[in-house]
PDB file of C-alpha atoms in Angstrom:
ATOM      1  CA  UNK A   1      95.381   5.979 -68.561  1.00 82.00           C
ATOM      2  CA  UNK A   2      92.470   5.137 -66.892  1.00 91.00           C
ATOM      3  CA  UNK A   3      93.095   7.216 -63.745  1.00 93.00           C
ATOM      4  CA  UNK A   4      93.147   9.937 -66.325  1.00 91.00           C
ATOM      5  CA  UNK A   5      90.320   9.836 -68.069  1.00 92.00           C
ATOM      6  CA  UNK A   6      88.650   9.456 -64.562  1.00 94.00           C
ATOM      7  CA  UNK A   7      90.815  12.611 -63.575  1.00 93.00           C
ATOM      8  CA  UNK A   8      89.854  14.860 -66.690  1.00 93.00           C
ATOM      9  CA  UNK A   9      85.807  13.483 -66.532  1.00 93.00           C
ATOM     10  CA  UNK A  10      86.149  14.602 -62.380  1.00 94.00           C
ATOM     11  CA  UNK A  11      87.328  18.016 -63.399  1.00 95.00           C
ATOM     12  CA  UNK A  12      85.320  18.710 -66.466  1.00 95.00           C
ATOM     13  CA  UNK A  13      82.172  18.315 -64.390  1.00 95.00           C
ATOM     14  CA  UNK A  14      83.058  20.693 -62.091  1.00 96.00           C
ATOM     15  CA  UNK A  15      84.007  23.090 -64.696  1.00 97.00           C
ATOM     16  CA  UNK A  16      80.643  22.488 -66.724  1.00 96.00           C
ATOM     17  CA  UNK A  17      78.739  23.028 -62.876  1.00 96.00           C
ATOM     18  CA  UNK A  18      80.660  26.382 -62.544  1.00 97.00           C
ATOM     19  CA  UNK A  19      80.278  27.682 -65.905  1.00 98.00           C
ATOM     20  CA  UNK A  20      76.443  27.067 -65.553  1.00 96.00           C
ATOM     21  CA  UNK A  21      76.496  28.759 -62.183  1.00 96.00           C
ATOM     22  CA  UNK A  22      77.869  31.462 -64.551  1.00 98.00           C
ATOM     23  CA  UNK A  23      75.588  31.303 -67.412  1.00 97.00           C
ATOM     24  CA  UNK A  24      72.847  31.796 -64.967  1.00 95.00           C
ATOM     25  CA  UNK A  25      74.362  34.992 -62.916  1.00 97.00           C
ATOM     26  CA  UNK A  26      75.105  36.318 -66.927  1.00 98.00           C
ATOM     27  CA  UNK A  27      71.389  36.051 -67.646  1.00 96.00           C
ATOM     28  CA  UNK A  28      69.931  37.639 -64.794  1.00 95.00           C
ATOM     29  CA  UNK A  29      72.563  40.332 -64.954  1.00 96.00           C
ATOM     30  CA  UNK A  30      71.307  41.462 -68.789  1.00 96.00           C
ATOM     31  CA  UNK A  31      67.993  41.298 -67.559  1.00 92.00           C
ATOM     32  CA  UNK A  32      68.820  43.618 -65.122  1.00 92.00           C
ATOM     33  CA  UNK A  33      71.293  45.771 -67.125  1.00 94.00           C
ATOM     34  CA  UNK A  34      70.837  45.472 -70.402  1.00 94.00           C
ATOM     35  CA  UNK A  35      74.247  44.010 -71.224  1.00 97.00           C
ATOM     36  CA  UNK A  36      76.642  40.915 -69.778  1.00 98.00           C
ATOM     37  CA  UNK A  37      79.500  41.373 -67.509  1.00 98.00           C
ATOM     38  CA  UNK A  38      83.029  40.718 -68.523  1.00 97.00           C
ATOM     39  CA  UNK A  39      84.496  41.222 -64.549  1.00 97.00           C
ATOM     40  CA  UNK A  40      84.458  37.936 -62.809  1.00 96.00           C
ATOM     41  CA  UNK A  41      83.967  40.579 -59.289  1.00 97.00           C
ATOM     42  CA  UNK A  42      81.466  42.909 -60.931  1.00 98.00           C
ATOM     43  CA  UNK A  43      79.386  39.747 -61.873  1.00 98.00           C
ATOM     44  CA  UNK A  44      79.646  38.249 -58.309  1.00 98.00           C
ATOM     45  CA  UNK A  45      78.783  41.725 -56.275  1.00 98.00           C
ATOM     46  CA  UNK A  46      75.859  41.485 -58.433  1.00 98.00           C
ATOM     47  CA  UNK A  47      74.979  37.771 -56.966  1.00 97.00           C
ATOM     48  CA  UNK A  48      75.702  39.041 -53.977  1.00 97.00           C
ATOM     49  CA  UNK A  49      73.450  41.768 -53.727  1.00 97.00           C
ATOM     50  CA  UNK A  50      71.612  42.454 -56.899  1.00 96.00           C
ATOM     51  CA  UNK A  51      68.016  41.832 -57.999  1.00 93.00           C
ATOM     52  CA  UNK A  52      66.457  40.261 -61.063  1.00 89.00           C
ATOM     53  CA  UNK A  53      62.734  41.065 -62.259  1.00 85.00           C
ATOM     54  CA  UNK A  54      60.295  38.392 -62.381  1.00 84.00           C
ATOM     55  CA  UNK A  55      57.105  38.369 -64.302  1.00 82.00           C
ATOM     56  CA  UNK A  56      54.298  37.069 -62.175  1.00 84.00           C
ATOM     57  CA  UNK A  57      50.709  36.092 -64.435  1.00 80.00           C
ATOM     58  CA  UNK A  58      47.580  35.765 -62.947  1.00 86.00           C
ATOM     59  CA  UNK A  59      44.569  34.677 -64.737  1.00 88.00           C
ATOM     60  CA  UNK A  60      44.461  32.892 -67.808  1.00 87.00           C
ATOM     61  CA  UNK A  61      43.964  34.150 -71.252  1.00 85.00           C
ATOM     62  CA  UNK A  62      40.964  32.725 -73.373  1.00 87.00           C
ATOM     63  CA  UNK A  63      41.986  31.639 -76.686  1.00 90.00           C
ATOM     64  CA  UNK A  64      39.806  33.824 -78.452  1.00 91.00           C
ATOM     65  CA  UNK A  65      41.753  37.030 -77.676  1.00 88.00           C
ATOM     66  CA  UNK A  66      45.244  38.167 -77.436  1.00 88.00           C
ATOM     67  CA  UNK A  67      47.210  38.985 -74.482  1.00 83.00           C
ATOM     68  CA  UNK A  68      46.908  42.367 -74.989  1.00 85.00           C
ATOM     69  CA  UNK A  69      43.050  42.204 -74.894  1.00 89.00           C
ATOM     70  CA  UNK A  70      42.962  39.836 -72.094  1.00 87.00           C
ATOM     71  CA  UNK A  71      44.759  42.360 -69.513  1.00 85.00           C
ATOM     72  CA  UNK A  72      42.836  45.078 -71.085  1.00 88.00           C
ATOM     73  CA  UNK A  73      39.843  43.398 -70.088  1.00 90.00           C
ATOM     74  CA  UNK A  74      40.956  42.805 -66.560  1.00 88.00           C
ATOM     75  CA  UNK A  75      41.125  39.128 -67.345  1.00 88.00           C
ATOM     76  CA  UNK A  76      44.711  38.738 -66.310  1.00 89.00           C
ATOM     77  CA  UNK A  77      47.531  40.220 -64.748  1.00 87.00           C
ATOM     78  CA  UNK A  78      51.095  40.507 -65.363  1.00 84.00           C
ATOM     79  CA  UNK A  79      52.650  41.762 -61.941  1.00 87.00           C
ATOM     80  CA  UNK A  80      56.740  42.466 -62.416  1.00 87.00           C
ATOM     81  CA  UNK A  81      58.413  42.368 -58.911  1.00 88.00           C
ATOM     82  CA  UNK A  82      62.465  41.821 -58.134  1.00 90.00           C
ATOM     83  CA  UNK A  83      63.897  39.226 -56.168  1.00 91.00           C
ATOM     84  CA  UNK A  84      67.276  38.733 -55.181  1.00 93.00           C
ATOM     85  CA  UNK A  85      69.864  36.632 -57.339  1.00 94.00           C
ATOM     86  CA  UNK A  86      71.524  34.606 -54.570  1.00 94.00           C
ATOM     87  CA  UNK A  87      68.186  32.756 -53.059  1.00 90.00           C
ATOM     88  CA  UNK A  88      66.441  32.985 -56.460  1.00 88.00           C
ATOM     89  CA  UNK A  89      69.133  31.556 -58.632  1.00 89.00           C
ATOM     90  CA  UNK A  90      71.888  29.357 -56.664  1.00 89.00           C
ATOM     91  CA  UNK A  91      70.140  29.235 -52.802  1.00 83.00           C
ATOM     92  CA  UNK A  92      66.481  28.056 -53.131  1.00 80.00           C
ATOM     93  CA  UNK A  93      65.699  24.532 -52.446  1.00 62.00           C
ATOM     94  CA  UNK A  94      66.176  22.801 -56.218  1.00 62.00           C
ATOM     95  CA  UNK A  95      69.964  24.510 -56.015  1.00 63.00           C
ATOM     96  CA  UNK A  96      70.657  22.927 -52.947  1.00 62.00           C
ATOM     97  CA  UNK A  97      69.637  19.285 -53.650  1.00 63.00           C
ATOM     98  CA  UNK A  98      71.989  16.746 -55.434  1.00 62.00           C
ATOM     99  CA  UNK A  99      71.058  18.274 -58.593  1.00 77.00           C
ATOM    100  CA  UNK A 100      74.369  20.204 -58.274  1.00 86.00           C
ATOM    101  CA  UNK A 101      77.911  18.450 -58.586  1.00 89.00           C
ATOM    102  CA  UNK A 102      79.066  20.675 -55.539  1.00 90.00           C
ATOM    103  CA  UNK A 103      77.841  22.742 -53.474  1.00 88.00           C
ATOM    104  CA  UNK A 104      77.838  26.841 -54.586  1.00 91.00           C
ATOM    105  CA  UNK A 105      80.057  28.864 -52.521  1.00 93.00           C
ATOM    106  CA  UNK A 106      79.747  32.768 -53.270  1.00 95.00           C
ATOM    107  CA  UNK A 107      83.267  33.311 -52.720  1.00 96.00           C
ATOM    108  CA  UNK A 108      84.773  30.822 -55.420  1.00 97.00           C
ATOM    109  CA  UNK A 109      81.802  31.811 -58.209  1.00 97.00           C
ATOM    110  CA  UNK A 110      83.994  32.533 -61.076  1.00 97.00           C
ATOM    111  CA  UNK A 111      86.653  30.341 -60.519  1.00 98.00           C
ATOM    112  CA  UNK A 112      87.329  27.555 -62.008  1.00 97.00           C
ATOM    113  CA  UNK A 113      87.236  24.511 -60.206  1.00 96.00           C
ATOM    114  CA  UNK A 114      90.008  22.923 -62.198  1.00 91.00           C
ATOM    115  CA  UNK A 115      92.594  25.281 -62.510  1.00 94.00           C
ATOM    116  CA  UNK A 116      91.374  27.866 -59.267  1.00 96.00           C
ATOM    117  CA  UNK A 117      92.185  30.339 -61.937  1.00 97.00           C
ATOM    118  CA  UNK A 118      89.854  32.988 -62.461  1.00 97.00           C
ATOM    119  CA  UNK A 119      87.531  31.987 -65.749  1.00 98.00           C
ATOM    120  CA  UNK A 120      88.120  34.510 -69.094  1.00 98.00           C
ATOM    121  CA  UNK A 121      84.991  36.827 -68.854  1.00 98.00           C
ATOM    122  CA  UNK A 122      84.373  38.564 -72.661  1.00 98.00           C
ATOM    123  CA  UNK A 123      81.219  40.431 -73.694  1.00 98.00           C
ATOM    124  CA  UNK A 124      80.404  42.729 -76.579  1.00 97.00           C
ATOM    125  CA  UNK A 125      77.483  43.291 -79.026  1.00 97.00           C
ATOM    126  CA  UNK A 126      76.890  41.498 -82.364  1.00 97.00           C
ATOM    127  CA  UNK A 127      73.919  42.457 -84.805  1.00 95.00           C
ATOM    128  CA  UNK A 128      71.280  39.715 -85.387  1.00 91.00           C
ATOM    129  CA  UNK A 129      68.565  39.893 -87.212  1.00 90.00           C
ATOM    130  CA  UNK A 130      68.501  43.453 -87.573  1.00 94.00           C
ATOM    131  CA  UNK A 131      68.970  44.159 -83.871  1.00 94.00           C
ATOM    132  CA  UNK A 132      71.972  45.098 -81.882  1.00 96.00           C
ATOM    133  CA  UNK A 133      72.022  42.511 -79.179  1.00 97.00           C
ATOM    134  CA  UNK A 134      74.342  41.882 -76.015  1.00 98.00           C
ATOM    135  CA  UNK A 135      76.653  38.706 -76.155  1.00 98.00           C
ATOM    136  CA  UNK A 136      79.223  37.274 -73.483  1.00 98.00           C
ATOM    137  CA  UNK A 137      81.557  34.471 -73.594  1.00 98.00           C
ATOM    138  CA  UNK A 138      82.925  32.758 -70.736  1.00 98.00           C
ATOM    139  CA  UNK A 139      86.136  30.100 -70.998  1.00 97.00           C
ATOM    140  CA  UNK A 140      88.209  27.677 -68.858  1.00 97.00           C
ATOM    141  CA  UNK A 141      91.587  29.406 -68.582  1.00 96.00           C
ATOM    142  CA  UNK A 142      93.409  26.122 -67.872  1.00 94.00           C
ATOM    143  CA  UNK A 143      91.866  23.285 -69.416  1.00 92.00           C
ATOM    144  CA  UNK A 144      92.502  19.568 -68.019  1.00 92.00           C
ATOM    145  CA  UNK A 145      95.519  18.606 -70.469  1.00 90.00           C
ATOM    146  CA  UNK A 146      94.509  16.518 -73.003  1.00 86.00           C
ATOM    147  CA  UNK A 147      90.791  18.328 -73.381  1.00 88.00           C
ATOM    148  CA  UNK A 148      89.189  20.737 -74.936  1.00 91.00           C
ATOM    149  CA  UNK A 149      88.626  24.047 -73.495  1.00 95.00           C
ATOM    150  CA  UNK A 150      84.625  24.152 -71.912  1.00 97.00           C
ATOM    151  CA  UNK A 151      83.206  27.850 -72.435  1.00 98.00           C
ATOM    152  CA  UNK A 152      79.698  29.163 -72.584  1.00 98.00           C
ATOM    153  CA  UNK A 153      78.224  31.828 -74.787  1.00 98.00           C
ATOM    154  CA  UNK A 154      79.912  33.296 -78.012  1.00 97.00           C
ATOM    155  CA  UNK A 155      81.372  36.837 -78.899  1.00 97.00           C
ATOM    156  CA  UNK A 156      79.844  36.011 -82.819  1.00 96.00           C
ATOM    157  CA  UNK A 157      76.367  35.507 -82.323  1.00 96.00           C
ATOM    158  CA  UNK A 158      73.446  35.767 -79.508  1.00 96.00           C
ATOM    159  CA  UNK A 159      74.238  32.622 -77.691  1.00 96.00           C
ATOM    160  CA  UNK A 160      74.211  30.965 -74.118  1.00 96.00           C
ATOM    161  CA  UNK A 161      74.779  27.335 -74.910  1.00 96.00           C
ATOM    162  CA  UNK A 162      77.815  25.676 -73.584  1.00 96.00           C
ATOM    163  CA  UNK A 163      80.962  23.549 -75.396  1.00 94.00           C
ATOM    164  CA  UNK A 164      79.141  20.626 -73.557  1.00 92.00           C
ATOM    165  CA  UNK A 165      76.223  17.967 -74.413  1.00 82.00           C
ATOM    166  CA  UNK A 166      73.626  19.026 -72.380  1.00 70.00           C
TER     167      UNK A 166
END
């Protein structure tokens, strides 16, 4: 019994780890495209290769005006450049420290550590608040037995939070 709970808390980590490795590669990918990706290979070409924007700000806006007035005025900047996914995301230095249960290996992003199965990409589009937004879901397809299945996202409302505490 003990071996496996020990067993099922070894695998769901990984899982969680994987599916966050996910969650992050889903994010950049709508900023990018507009949408999420429901191919586990589309998804990791575009860690592979792609490019996210990043807002740079220089300056620093006075509290009596808004943002808009501020770069009107010259007072700051807001400078949008791309950087790649793979160094900004899962290779710069805070990804490779012990922060991460294992270390991320391109070729098994998308897999789940558990099972070595392929995870269950979904997305689609859901109105919310009067807007149509973009919405993925991401699941274990072979959950340790005995545990609940770990996913991230949700097809029924704008959402990128995980079946785990975090």
């Amino acid at each position: 019994e003990l071996e496996i709970a020990k067993a099922r808390k070894e695998n769901n980590t990984k899982v969680v780890q994987a599916l966050k490795d996910v969650r992050a590669a889903q994010i950049a990918f709508e900023q990018a495209h507009g949408e999420y990706s429901a191919n586990v290979q589309e998804l990791r070409e575009f860690v592979r290769t792609g490019e996210m924007p990043v807002v740079r700000a220089i300056g620093q806006k006075p509290d009596t005006l808004s943002e808009e007035e501020a770069i009107e005025l010259g007072i700051i900047v807001r400078d949008t450049f791309t950087v790649a996914v793979l160094d900004t995301l899962f290779l710069n230095y805070a990804n490779a420290t012990d922060e991460r249960v294992f270390k991320f290996d391109l070729d098994r992003f998308g897999i789940s550590p558990g099972s070595g199965k392929p995870f269950i990409m979904r997305k689609g589009r859901v109105n919310a608040g009067g807007r149509d937004m973009p919405v993925f879901l991401v699941k274990d397809p072979q959950p340790f037995p005995g545990s609940d299945t770990l996913m991230v996202g949700s097809l029924d409302r704008p959402s990128t939070s995980g079946t785990w505490s975090e």
